[in-house]
Short mmCIF file of C-alpha atoms in Angstrom, two decimals:
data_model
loop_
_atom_site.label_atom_id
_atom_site.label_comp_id
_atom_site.label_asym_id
_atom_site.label_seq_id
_atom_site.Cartn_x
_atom_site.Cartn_y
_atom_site.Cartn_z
CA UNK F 82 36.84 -29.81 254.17
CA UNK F 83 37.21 -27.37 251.28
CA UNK F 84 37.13 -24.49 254.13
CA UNK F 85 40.65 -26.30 255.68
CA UNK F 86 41.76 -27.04 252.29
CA UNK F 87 41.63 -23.32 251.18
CA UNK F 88 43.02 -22.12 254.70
CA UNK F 89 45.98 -24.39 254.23
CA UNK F 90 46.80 -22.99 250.79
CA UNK F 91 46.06 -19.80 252.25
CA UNK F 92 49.30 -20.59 255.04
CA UNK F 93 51.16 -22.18 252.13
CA UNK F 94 51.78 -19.35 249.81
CA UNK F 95 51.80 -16.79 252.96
CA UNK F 96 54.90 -18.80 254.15
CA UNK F 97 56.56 -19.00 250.76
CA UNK F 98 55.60 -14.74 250.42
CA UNK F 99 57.36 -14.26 253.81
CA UNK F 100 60.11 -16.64 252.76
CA UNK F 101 61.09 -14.85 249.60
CA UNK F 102 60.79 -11.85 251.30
CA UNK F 103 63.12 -12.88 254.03
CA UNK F 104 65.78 -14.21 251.24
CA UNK F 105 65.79 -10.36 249.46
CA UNK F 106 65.73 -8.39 252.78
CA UNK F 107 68.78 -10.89 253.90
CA UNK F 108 70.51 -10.54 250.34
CA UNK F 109 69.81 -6.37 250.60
CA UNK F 110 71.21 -6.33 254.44
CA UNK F 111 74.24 -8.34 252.74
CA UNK F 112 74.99 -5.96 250.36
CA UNK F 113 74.51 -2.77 252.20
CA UNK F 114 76.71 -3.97 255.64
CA UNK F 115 79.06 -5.20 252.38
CA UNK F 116 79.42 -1.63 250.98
CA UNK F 117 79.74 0.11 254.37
CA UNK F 118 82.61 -2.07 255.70
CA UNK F 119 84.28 -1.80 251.84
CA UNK F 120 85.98 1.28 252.90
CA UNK F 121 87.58 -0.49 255.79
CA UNK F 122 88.24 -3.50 254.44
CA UNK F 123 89.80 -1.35 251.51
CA UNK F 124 92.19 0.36 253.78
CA UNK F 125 93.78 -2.33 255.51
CA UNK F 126 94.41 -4.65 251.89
CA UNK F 127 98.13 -3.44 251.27
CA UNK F 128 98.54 -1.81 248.03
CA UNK F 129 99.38 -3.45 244.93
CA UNK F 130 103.28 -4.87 243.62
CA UNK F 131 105.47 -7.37 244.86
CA UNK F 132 106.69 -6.94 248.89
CA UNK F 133 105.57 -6.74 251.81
CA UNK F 134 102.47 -4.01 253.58
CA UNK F 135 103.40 -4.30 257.43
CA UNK F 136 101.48 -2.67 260.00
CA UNK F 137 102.46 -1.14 263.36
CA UNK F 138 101.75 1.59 266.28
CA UNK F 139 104.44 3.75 267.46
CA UNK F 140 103.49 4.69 271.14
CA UNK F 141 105.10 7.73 272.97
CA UNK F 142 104.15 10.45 275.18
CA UNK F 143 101.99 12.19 272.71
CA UNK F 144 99.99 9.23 272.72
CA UNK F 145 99.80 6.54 269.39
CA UNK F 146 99.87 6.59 265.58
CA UNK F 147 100.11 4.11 263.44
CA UNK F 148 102.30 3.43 260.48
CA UNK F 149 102.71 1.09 257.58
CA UNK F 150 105.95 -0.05 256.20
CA UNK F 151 106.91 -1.02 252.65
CA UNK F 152 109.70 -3.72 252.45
CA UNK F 153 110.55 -5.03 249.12
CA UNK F 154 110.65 -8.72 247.89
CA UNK F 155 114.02 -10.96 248.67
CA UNK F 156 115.96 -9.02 251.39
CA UNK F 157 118.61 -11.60 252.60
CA UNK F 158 119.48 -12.74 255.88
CA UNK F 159 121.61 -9.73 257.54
CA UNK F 160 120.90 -7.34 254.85
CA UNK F 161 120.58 -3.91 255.69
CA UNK F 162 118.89 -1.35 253.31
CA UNK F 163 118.09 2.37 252.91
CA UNK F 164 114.88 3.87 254.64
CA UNK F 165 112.64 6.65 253.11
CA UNK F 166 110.40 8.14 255.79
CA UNK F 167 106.96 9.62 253.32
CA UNK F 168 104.67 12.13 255.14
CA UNK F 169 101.03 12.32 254.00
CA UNK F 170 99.49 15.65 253.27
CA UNK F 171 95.65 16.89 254.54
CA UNK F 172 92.98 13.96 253.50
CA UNK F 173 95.61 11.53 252.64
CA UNK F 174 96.89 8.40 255.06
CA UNK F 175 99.53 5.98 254.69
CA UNK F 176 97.97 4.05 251.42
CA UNK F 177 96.29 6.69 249.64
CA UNK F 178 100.13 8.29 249.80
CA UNK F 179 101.88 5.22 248.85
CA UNK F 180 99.37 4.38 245.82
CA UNK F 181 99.26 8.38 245.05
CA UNK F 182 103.65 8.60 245.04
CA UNK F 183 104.23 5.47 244.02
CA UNK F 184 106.99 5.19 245.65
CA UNK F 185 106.62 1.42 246.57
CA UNK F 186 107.79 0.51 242.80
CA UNK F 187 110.81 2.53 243.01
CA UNK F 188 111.68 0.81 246.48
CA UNK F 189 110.82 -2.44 245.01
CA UNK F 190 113.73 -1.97 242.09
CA UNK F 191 116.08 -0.21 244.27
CA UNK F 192 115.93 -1.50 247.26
CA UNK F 193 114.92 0.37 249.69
CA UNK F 194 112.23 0.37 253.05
CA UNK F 195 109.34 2.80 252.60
CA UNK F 196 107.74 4.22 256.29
CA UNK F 197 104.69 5.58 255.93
CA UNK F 198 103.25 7.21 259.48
CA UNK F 199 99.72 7.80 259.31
CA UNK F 200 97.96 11.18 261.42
CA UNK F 201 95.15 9.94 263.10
CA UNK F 202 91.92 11.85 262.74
CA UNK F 203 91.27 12.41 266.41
CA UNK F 204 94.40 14.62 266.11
CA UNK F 205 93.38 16.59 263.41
CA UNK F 206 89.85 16.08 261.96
CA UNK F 207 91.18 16.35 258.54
CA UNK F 208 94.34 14.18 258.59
CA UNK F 209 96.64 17.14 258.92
CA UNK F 210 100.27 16.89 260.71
CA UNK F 211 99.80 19.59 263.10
CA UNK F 212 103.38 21.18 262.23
CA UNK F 213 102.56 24.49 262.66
CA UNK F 214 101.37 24.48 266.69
CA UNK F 215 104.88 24.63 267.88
CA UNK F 216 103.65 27.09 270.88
CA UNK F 217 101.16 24.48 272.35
CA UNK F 218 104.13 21.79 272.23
CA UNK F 219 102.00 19.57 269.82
CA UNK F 220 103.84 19.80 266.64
CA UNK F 221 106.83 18.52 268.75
CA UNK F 222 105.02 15.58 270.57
CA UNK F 223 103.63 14.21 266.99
CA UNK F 224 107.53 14.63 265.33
CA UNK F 225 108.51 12.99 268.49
CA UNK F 226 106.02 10.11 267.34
CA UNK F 227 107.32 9.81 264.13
CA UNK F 228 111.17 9.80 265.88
CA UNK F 229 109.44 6.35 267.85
CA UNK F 230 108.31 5.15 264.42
CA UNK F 231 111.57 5.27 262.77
CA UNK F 232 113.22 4.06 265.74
CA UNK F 233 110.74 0.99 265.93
CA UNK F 234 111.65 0.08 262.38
CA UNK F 235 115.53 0.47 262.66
CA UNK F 236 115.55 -1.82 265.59
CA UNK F 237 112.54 -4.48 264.45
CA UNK F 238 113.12 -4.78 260.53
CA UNK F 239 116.60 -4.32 257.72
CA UNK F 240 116.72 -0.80 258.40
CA UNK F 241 119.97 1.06 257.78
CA UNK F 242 119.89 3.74 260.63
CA UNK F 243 122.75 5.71 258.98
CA UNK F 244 120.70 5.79 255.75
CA UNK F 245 117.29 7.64 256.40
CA UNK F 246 116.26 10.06 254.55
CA UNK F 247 112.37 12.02 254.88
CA UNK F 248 109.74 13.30 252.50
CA UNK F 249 106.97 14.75 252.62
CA UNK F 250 103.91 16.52 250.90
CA UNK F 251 102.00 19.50 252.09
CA UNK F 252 101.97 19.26 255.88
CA UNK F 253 103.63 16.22 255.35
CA UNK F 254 106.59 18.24 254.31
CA UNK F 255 106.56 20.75 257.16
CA UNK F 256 106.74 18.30 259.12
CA UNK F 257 109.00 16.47 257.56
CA UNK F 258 111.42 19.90 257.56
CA UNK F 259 110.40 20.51 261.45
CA UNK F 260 111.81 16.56 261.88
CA UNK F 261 115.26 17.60 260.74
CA UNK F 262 115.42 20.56 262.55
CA UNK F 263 114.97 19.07 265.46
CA UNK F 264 117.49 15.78 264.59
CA UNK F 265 119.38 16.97 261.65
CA UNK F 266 122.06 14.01 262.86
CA UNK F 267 119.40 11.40 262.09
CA UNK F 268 118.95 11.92 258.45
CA UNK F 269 120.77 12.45 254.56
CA UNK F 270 118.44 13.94 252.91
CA UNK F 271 114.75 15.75 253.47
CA UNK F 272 112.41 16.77 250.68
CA UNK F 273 110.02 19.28 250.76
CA UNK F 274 106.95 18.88 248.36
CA UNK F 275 104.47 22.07 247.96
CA UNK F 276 105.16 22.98 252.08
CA UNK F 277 105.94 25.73 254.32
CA UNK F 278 109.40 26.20 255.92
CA UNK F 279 109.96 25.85 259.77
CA UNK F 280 110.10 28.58 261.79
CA UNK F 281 106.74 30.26 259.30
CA UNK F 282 104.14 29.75 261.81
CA UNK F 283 103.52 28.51 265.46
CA UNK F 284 99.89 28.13 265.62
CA UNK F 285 96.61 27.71 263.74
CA UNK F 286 95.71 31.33 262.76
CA UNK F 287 99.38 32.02 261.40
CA UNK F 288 99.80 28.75 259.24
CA UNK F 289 96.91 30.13 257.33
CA UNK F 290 98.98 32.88 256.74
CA UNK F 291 101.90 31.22 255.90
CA UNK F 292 99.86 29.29 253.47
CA UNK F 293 99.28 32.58 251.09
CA UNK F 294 102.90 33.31 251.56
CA UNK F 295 101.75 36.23 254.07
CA UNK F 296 105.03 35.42 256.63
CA UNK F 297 108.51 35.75 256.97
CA UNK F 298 110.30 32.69 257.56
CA UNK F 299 112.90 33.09 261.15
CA UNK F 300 116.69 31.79 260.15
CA UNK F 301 117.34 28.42 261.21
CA UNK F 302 118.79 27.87 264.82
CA UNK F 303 122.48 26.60 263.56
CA UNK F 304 125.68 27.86 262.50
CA UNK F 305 127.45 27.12 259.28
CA UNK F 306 129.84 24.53 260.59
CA UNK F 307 127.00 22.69 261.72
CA UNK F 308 124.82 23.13 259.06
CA UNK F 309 127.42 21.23 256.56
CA UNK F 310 128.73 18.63 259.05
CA UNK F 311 125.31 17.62 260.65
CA UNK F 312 122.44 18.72 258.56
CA UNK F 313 121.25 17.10 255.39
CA UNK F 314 120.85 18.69 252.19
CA UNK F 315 117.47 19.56 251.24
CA UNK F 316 114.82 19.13 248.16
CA UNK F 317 112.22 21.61 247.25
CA UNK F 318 109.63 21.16 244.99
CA UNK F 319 106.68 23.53 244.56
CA UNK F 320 104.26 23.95 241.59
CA UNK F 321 103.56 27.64 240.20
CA UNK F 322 99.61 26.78 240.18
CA UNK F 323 99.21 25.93 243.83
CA UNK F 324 96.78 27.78 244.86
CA UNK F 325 96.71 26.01 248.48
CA UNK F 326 100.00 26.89 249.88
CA UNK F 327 102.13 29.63 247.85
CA UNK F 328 105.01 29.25 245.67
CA UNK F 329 106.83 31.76 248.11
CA UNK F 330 107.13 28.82 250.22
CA UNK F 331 109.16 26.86 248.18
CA UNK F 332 111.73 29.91 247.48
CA UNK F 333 111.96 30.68 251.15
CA UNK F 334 112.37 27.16 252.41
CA UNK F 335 115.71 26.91 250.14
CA UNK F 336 116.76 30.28 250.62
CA UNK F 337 116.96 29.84 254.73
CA UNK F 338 118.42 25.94 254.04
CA UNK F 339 121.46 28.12 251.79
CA UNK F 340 121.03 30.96 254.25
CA UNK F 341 122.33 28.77 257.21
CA UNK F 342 124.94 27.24 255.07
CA UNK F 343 126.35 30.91 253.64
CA UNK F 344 125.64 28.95 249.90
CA UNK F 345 124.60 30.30 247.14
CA UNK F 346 122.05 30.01 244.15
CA UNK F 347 123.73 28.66 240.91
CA UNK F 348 122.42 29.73 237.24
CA UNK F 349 118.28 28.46 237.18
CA UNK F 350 118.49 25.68 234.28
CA UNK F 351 115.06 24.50 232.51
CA UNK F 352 114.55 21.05 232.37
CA UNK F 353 112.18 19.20 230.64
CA UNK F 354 111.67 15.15 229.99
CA UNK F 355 109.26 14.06 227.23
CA UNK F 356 105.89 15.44 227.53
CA UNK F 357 105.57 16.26 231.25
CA UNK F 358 105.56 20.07 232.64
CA UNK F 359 108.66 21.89 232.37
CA UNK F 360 110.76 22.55 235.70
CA UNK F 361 113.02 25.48 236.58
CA UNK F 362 116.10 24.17 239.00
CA UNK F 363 118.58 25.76 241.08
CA UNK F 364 121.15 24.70 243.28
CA UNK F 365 122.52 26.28 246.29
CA UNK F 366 125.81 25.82 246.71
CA UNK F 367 128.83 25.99 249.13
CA UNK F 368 132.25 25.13 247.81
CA UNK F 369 130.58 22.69 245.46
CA UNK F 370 128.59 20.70 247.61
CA UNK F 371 124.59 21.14 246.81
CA UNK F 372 122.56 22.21 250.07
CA UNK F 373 119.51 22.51 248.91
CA UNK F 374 117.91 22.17 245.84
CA UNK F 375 114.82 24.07 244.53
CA UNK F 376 112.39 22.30 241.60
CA UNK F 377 109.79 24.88 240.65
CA UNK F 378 107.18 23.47 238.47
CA UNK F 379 105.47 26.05 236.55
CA UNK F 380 102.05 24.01 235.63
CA UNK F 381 101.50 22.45 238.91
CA UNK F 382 98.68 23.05 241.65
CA UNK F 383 98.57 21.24 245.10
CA UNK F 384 99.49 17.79 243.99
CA UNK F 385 102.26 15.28 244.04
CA UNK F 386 103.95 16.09 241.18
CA UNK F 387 104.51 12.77 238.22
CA UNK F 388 102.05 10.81 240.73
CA UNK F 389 99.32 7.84 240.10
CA UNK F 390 96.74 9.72 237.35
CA UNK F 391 92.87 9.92 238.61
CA UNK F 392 94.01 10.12 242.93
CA UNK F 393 93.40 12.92 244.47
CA UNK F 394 96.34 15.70 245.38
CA UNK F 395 98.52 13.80 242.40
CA UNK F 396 99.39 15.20 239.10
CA UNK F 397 100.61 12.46 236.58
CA UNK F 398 101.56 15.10 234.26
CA UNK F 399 104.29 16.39 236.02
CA UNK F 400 108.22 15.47 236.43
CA UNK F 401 108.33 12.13 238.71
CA UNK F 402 108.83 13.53 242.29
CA UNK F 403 108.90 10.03 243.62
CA UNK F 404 112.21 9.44 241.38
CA UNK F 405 113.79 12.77 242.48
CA UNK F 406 112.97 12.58 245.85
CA UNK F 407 114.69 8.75 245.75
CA UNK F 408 117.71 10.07 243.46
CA UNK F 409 118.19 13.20 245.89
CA UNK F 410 118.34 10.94 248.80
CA UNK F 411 120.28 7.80 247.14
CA UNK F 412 123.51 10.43 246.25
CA UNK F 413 123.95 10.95 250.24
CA UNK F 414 123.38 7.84 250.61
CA UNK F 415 126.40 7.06 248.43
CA UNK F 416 123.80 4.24 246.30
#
């Protein structure tokens, strides 16, 4: 009897050691299937503010990518509002480059659709816009993507087709300059933050470079009647620090913009507002309308200049691209 009586204690405590053991190896798997799916989970909760965090696919010939579009609160029944197309750079997607511009808030008090297309990463391992392989036709099938995009979200949501204007950083903002030349009719306004110029490079081995600033940028493909009927003004803004893609960049993409125009470069003005980095700014000109625009920020690396502090490729010390980019865009729009 005390032989059964010890065995049974014996099974007793073995099944409560097995149970407990069971509970932490349960509340362990939890946690660790918890922290690997956080990074998903992260990216599909819509940043934070007021509106709305839509997702969709643009489909095409080049295949798929998706986007994400930013509509602010209260738009009224048969309300149509102003569209800013935002380009990611290398290691960004659509929400790391809304929550790193910021450009959501501005939308959200002026009244205006954000579109953010998003590169996928079986296109270019690192998230790049592949703007610069124009010979292999793939640049122009992933603009062509973007063209769906846009399209999608003029027909399907308050979009003002005769009010788009396109930003972009890095790659972002080559390709956001190869968009326009290839439809200059189908937007006001394109900014250029820290990119190359089209026309720099036309495949891997010479974007790198065009990156150091090692290549001559071609003329654009237009005459000066078109150029100030059809094409929009452009927006340049380059930091003096950026080490990633040079500053000759930023003069060359304004310079072939005034080039194509016959404008020319007003007085350079400093400009400073409260404690951020200083900016040098000239306008090109022709018979007083502004077609392009160059912001040279001495201070400034690789980053979005006047973005979210503590995100990677942003710079909250610097002017507020998000608000130049929007007041650049907002005067063609007539806003």
């Amino acid at each position: 009897m005390r032989r059964r009586n010890h065995a049974s204690a014996w099974a007793k405590s073995f099944e409560r050691g097995f149970a407990a053991i069971t509970r932490q190896t349960l509340r362990v798997g939890t946690r660790a299937v918890g922290e690997a799916l956080r990074p998903a989970i992260d990216k599909h909760k819509p940043p934070p503010g007021s509106g709305s965090w839509i997702h969709g696919v643009a489909l095409g010939a080049a295949g798929a990518r998706r986007f994400r579009l930013y509509r602010p609160p209260h738009v009224r029944i048969g309300e149509r509002l102003p569209l800013m197309v935002m380009l990611h750079g290398c290691g960004q997607d659509a929400k790391s480059f809304a929550m790193s511009t910021r450009m959501n808030r501005i939308a959200a008090r002026e009244r205006f659709l954000v579109l953010y297309p998003e590169q996928d990463r079986v296109a270019n391992a690192q998230g790049c816009w592949n703007w610069f392989d124009t010979a292999s036709g793939r640049a122009y099938g992933e603009a062509a993507l973007i063209m769906k995009a846009i399209d999608q979200v003029c027909l399907l949501y308050p979009a003002d087709r005769a009010r788009v204007a396109v930003a972009g950083l890095s790659a972002g903002a080559s390709m956001a300059a190869l968009l326009v030349t290839r439809h200059p009719e189908r937007f006001k306004a394109v900014v250029m933050h820290s990119g190359i110029p089209p026309g720099t490079a036309h495949s891997p081995l010479s974007a790198l470079g065009a990156m150091q600033g090692h290549r001559a940028t071609r003329p654009l493909m237009t005459t000066a009647a078109s150029m100030i009927t059809s094409w929009p003004p452009l927006m340049v803004i380059h930091g003096g620090e950026d080490t990633v893609v040079s500053a000759h960049n930023g003069h060359a993409a304004a310079q072939v913009w005034a080039d194509a125009a016959g404008a020319l470069a007003s007085v350079r003005r400093s400009v400073q507002r409260g404690n951020r980095y200083p900016m040098t700014v000239t306008d090109f000109k022709r018979k007083g309308s502004t077609v392009a625009k160059l912001v040279e920020v001495g201070q400034l690396g690789h980053a979005w200049s006047g973005g979210a502090a503590r995100r990677p490729f942003s710079d909250h010390q610097g002017p507020d691209a998000s608000r130049m980019a929007w007041a650049f865009a907002a005067r063609q729009f007539g806003v």
